[in-house]
mmCIF file of C-alpha atoms in Angstrom:
data_model
loop_
_atom_site.group_PDB
_atom_site.id
_atom_site.type_symbol
_atom_site.label_atom_id
_atom_site.label_comp_id
_atom_site.label_asym_id
_atom_site.label_seq_id
_atom_site.Cartn_x
_atom_site.Cartn_y
_atom_site.Cartn_z
ATOM 1 C CA UNK X 236 -166.663 -29.739 -111.637
ATOM 2 C CA UNK X 237 -165.484 -26.506 -112.036
ATOM 3 C CA UNK X 238 -168.489 -24.228 -109.645
ATOM 4 C CA UNK X 239 -167.208 -26.553 -106.506
ATOM 5 C CA UNK X 240 -163.665 -25.456 -107.200
ATOM 6 C CA UNK X 241 -164.067 -22.301 -107.303
ATOM 7 C CA UNK X 242 -166.199 -22.099 -104.676
ATOM 8 C CA UNK X 243 -163.612 -24.431 -102.340
ATOM 9 C CA UNK X 244 -160.881 -22.006 -103.423
ATOM 10 C CA UNK X 245 -162.421 -18.689 -103.130
ATOM 11 C CA UNK X 246 -163.518 -19.567 -98.928
ATOM 12 C CA UNK X 247 -159.489 -21.207 -98.241
ATOM 13 C CA UNK X 248 -158.888 -17.614 -99.226
ATOM 14 C CA UNK X 249 -161.728 -15.381 -97.222
ATOM 15 C CA UNK X 250 -163.193 -18.572 -94.926
ATOM 16 C CA UNK X 251 -165.345 -16.134 -93.218
ATOM 17 C CA UNK X 252 -166.411 -14.722 -96.672
ATOM 18 C CA UNK X 253 -170.445 -14.416 -96.021
ATOM 19 C CA UNK X 254 -171.209 -14.149 -99.735
ATOM 20 C CA UNK X 255 -168.762 -17.124 -100.864
ATOM 21 C CA UNK X 256 -170.750 -19.071 -97.709
ATOM 22 C CA UNK X 257 -174.459 -17.861 -99.393
ATOM 23 C CA UNK X 258 -173.349 -19.281 -102.817
ATOM 24 C CA UNK X 259 -171.758 -22.526 -101.752
ATOM 25 C CA UNK X 260 -175.111 -23.497 -99.497
ATOM 26 C CA UNK X 261 -176.844 -22.484 -103.135
ATOM 27 C CA UNK X 262 -174.380 -24.797 -105.017
ATOM 28 C CA UNK X 263 -175.139 -27.546 -101.562
ATOM 29 C CA UNK X 264 -178.712 -26.599 -101.930
ATOM 30 C CA UNK X 265 -179.109 -27.652 -105.270
ATOM 31 C CA UNK X 266 -177.020 -30.720 -105.258
ATOM 32 C CA UNK X 267 -179.149 -31.714 -102.959
ATOM 33 C CA UNK X 268 -177.233 -31.836 -99.753
ATOM 34 C CA UNK X 269 -179.512 -30.236 -97.217
ATOM 35 C CA UNK X 270 -176.570 -30.898 -94.189
ATOM 36 C CA UNK X 271 -173.701 -29.326 -96.174
ATOM 37 C CA UNK X 272 -176.260 -26.385 -97.299
ATOM 38 C CA UNK X 273 -178.086 -25.516 -94.308
ATOM 39 C CA UNK X 274 -173.894 -25.566 -92.241
ATOM 40 C CA UNK X 275 -172.759 -23.358 -94.940
ATOM 41 C CA UNK X 276 -176.104 -20.858 -93.952
ATOM 42 C CA UNK X 277 -175.079 -21.281 -90.442
ATOM 43 C CA UNK X 278 -172.336 -20.198 -90.223
ATOM 44 C CA UNK X 279 -173.221 -17.036 -93.021
ATOM 45 C CA UNK X 280 -175.840 -16.074 -90.255
ATOM 46 C CA UNK X 281 -173.324 -16.334 -87.083
ATOM 47 C CA UNK X 282 -170.971 -14.030 -89.371
ATOM 48 C CA UNK X 283 -173.672 -11.946 -90.222
ATOM 49 C CA UNK X 284 -176.284 -11.403 -88.020
ATOM 50 C CA UNK X 285 -177.427 -8.662 -89.612
ATOM 51 C CA UNK X 286 -178.650 -10.722 -92.423
ATOM 52 C CA UNK X 287 -180.617 -13.287 -90.597
ATOM 53 C CA UNK X 288 -184.028 -11.363 -91.933
ATOM 54 C CA UNK X 289 -182.415 -12.986 -95.349
ATOM 55 C CA UNK X 290 -180.140 -16.392 -94.004
ATOM 56 C CA UNK X 291 -183.217 -17.761 -91.063
ATOM 57 C CA UNK X 292 -185.705 -18.726 -94.419
ATOM 58 C CA UNK X 293 -183.188 -20.424 -96.329
ATOM 59 C CA UNK X 294 -181.673 -22.249 -92.625
ATOM 60 C CA UNK X 295 -185.240 -22.939 -91.997
ATOM 61 C CA UNK X 296 -186.749 -24.301 -95.497
ATOM 62 C CA UNK X 297 -183.304 -26.834 -95.127
ATOM 63 C CA UNK X 298 -183.590 -27.668 -91.739
ATOM 64 C CA UNK X 299 -187.730 -28.433 -93.133
ATOM 65 C CA UNK X 300 -186.242 -30.414 -95.547
ATOM 66 C CA UNK X 301 -184.165 -32.629 -93.364
ATOM 67 C CA UNK X 302 -186.730 -32.866 -90.308
ATOM 68 C CA UNK X 303 -184.651 -30.961 -88.052
ATOM 69 C CA UNK X 304 -186.678 -27.820 -87.031
ATOM 70 C CA UNK X 305 -185.955 -28.150 -83.441
ATOM 71 C CA UNK X 306 -182.633 -27.558 -84.787
ATOM 72 C CA UNK X 307 -183.745 -24.067 -85.850
ATOM 73 C CA UNK X 308 -185.779 -22.823 -82.499
ATOM 74 C CA UNK X 309 -182.238 -23.466 -80.718
ATOM 75 C CA UNK X 310 -180.328 -21.849 -83.291
ATOM 76 C CA UNK X 311 -182.787 -18.459 -82.824
ATOM 77 C CA UNK X 312 -182.590 -18.597 -79.515
ATOM 78 C CA UNK X 313 -178.717 -19.297 -79.703
ATOM 79 C CA UNK X 314 -178.466 -15.901 -82.258
ATOM 80 C CA UNK X 315 -180.969 -13.862 -79.466
ATOM 81 C CA UNK X 316 -178.702 -14.904 -77.157
ATOM 82 C CA UNK X 317 -175.810 -13.611 -78.558
ATOM 83 C CA UNK X 318 -177.199 -10.282 -79.821
ATOM 84 C CA UNK X 319 -180.481 -9.318 -77.847
ATOM 85 C CA UNK X 320 -180.109 -5.527 -79.065
ATOM 86 C CA UNK X 321 -180.124 -6.452 -82.954
ATOM 87 C CA UNK X 322 -183.391 -5.484 -84.559
ATOM 88 C CA UNK X 323 -182.805 -8.776 -87.642
ATOM 89 C CA UNK X 324 -182.315 -10.826 -85.059
ATOM 90 C CA UNK X 325 -185.234 -10.440 -83.244
ATOM 91 C CA UNK X 326 -187.257 -9.361 -86.289
ATOM 92 C CA UNK X 327 -186.456 -12.991 -87.951
ATOM 93 C CA UNK X 328 -187.055 -14.677 -84.540
ATOM 94 C CA UNK X 329 -190.740 -13.427 -84.350
ATOM 95 C CA UNK X 330 -191.495 -14.356 -88.096
ATOM 96 C CA UNK X 331 -190.261 -18.069 -86.939
ATOM 97 C CA UNK X 332 -191.803 -17.714 -83.903
ATOM 98 C CA UNK X 333 -195.499 -16.973 -85.339
ATOM 99 C CA UNK X 334 -195.992 -20.026 -86.968
ATOM 100 C CA UNK X 335 -195.565 -21.393 -83.028
ATOM 101 C CA UNK X 336 -196.628 -18.800 -80.621
ATOM 102 C CA UNK X 337 -198.767 -15.817 -82.550
ATOM 103 C CA UNK X 338 -199.388 -13.832 -79.027
ATOM 104 C CA UNK X 339 -195.574 -13.942 -78.546
ATOM 105 C CA UNK X 340 -194.471 -12.956 -81.313
ATOM 106 C CA UNK X 341 -196.836 -9.975 -81.954
ATOM 107 C CA UNK X 342 -195.772 -8.792 -78.442
ATOM 108 C CA UNK X 343 -192.063 -8.392 -80.167
ATOM 109 C CA UNK X 344 -193.146 -7.171 -83.250
ATOM 110 C CA UNK X 345 -194.557 -3.901 -81.409
ATOM 111 C CA UNK X 346 -191.982 -4.073 -79.221
ATOM 112 C CA UNK X 347 -189.437 -3.703 -82.454
ATOM 113 C CA UNK X 348 -191.922 -1.387 -83.445
ATOM 114 C CA UNK X 349 -191.499 1.111 -80.213
ATOM 115 C CA UNK X 350 -188.317 1.297 -81.349
ATOM 116 C CA UNK X 351 -188.189 1.243 -85.191
ATOM 117 C CA UNK X 352 -191.352 2.534 -85.935
ATOM 118 C CA UNK X 353 -190.839 3.150 -89.580
ATOM 119 C CA UNK X 354 -189.105 -0.602 -90.126
ATOM 120 C CA UNK X 355 -191.775 -1.501 -92.869
ATOM 121 C CA UNK X 356 -190.909 -5.672 -92.039
ATOM 122 C CA UNK X 357 -191.486 -5.646 -88.586
ATOM 123 C CA UNK X 358 -194.759 -3.222 -89.701
ATOM 124 C CA UNK X 359 -196.156 -5.918 -92.049
ATOM 125 C CA UNK X 360 -195.502 -9.097 -89.848
ATOM 126 C CA UNK X 361 -197.704 -7.039 -86.785
ATOM 127 C CA UNK X 362 -200.017 -6.383 -89.219
ATOM 128 C CA UNK X 363 -200.698 -9.735 -90.428
ATOM 129 C CA UNK X 364 -200.677 -10.918 -87.139
ATOM 130 C CA UNK X 365 -203.802 -8.458 -86.872
ATOM 131 C CA UNK X 366 -205.922 -9.274 -89.894
ATOM 132 C CA UNK X 367 -205.828 -12.860 -88.661
ATOM 133 C CA UNK X 368 -206.204 -12.593 -84.601
ATOM 134 C CA UNK X 369 -207.212 -8.582 -84.461
ATOM 135 C CA UNK X 370 -210.710 -7.514 -83.887
ATOM 136 C CA UNK X 371 -211.897 -5.267 -86.163
ATOM 137 C CA UNK X 372 -211.114 -2.335 -83.681
ATOM 138 C CA UNK X 373 -207.600 -3.908 -83.853
ATOM 139 C CA UNK X 374 -207.582 -4.021 -87.926
ATOM 140 C CA UNK X 375 -208.783 -0.402 -87.752
ATOM 141 C CA UNK X 376 -206.304 0.538 -85.563
ATOM 142 C CA UNK X 377 -203.375 -0.972 -87.352
ATOM 143 C CA UNK X 378 -204.444 0.477 -90.816
ATOM 144 C CA UNK X 379 -204.606 3.693 -89.014
ATOM 145 C CA UNK X 380 -201.253 3.680 -87.640
ATOM 146 C CA UNK X 381 -199.461 2.151 -90.845
ATOM 147 C CA UNK X 382 -201.117 5.132 -92.806
ATOM 148 C CA UNK X 383 -199.634 7.473 -90.091
ATOM 149 C CA UNK X 384 -196.126 5.972 -90.689
ATOM 150 C CA UNK X 385 -196.402 6.472 -94.332
ATOM 151 C CA UNK X 386 -197.496 9.936 -94.422
ATOM 152 C CA UNK X 387 -194.099 10.674 -91.517
ATOM 153 C CA UNK X 388 -191.885 8.603 -93.598
ATOM 154 C CA UNK X 389 -192.981 9.922 -97.220
ATOM 155 C CA UNK X 390 -191.041 13.295 -97.807
ATOM 156 C CA UNK X 391 -191.120 13.035 -101.528
ATOM 157 C CA UNK X 392 -188.913 15.521 -103.386
ATOM 158 C CA UNK X 393 -187.318 18.268 -102.594
ATOM 159 C CA UNK X 394 -185.219 21.232 -104.046
ATOM 160 C CA UNK X 395 -181.275 20.559 -102.734
ATOM 161 C CA UNK X 396 -180.630 24.192 -103.475
ATOM 162 C CA UNK X 397 -183.620 26.223 -101.861
ATOM 163 C CA UNK X 398 -185.179 23.953 -100.171
ATOM 164 C CA UNK X 399 -188.818 23.814 -101.270
ATOM 165 C CA UNK X 400 -190.997 20.787 -102.496
ATOM 166 C CA UNK X 401 -192.681 19.278 -105.064
ATOM 167 C CA UNK X 402 -195.628 20.611 -103.907
ATOM 168 C CA UNK X 403 -194.973 23.710 -103.978
ATOM 169 C CA UNK X 404 -195.603 26.290 -107.376
ATOM 170 C CA UNK X 405 -192.873 28.587 -107.081
ATOM 171 C CA UNK X 406 -189.745 27.823 -106.253
ATOM 172 C CA UNK X 407 -186.926 29.862 -105.230
ATOM 173 C CA UNK X 408 -184.422 29.194 -107.026
#
């Protein structure tokens, strides 16, 4: 069919096109070819580990449908080995690990937040673990941490000319 030919042409022109690989995987997924879809998403993930949070759940879904989730663990471990400092790979791994070992996932999420305190997806995942498993004091602390993080990142509008914020009535310009 026409879509498949166009995707094949795009990939023959650039076999490392993440966009074309993603579209091919979506096409294969719709056709019911879970093996081909997972192969395309694996390649896209290896080419763009910074997009791990996007590709990893898609790959997980396909491997689940094929009853091959053990492969996802190998893929995740390999990505961590190849890109140990990549926050996106670490976050995707922690999300996956959350279902298997919530304590280990919580430790990884806290390590990520120590390095990147304003990373909202990590904060959201860590907070959800606290809500599920934490004491009332831990839940309160997680909420206070979230509020503090939001307060420090909400700078509001500032005039580009004079620097005054929207909270100030009289502007210099």
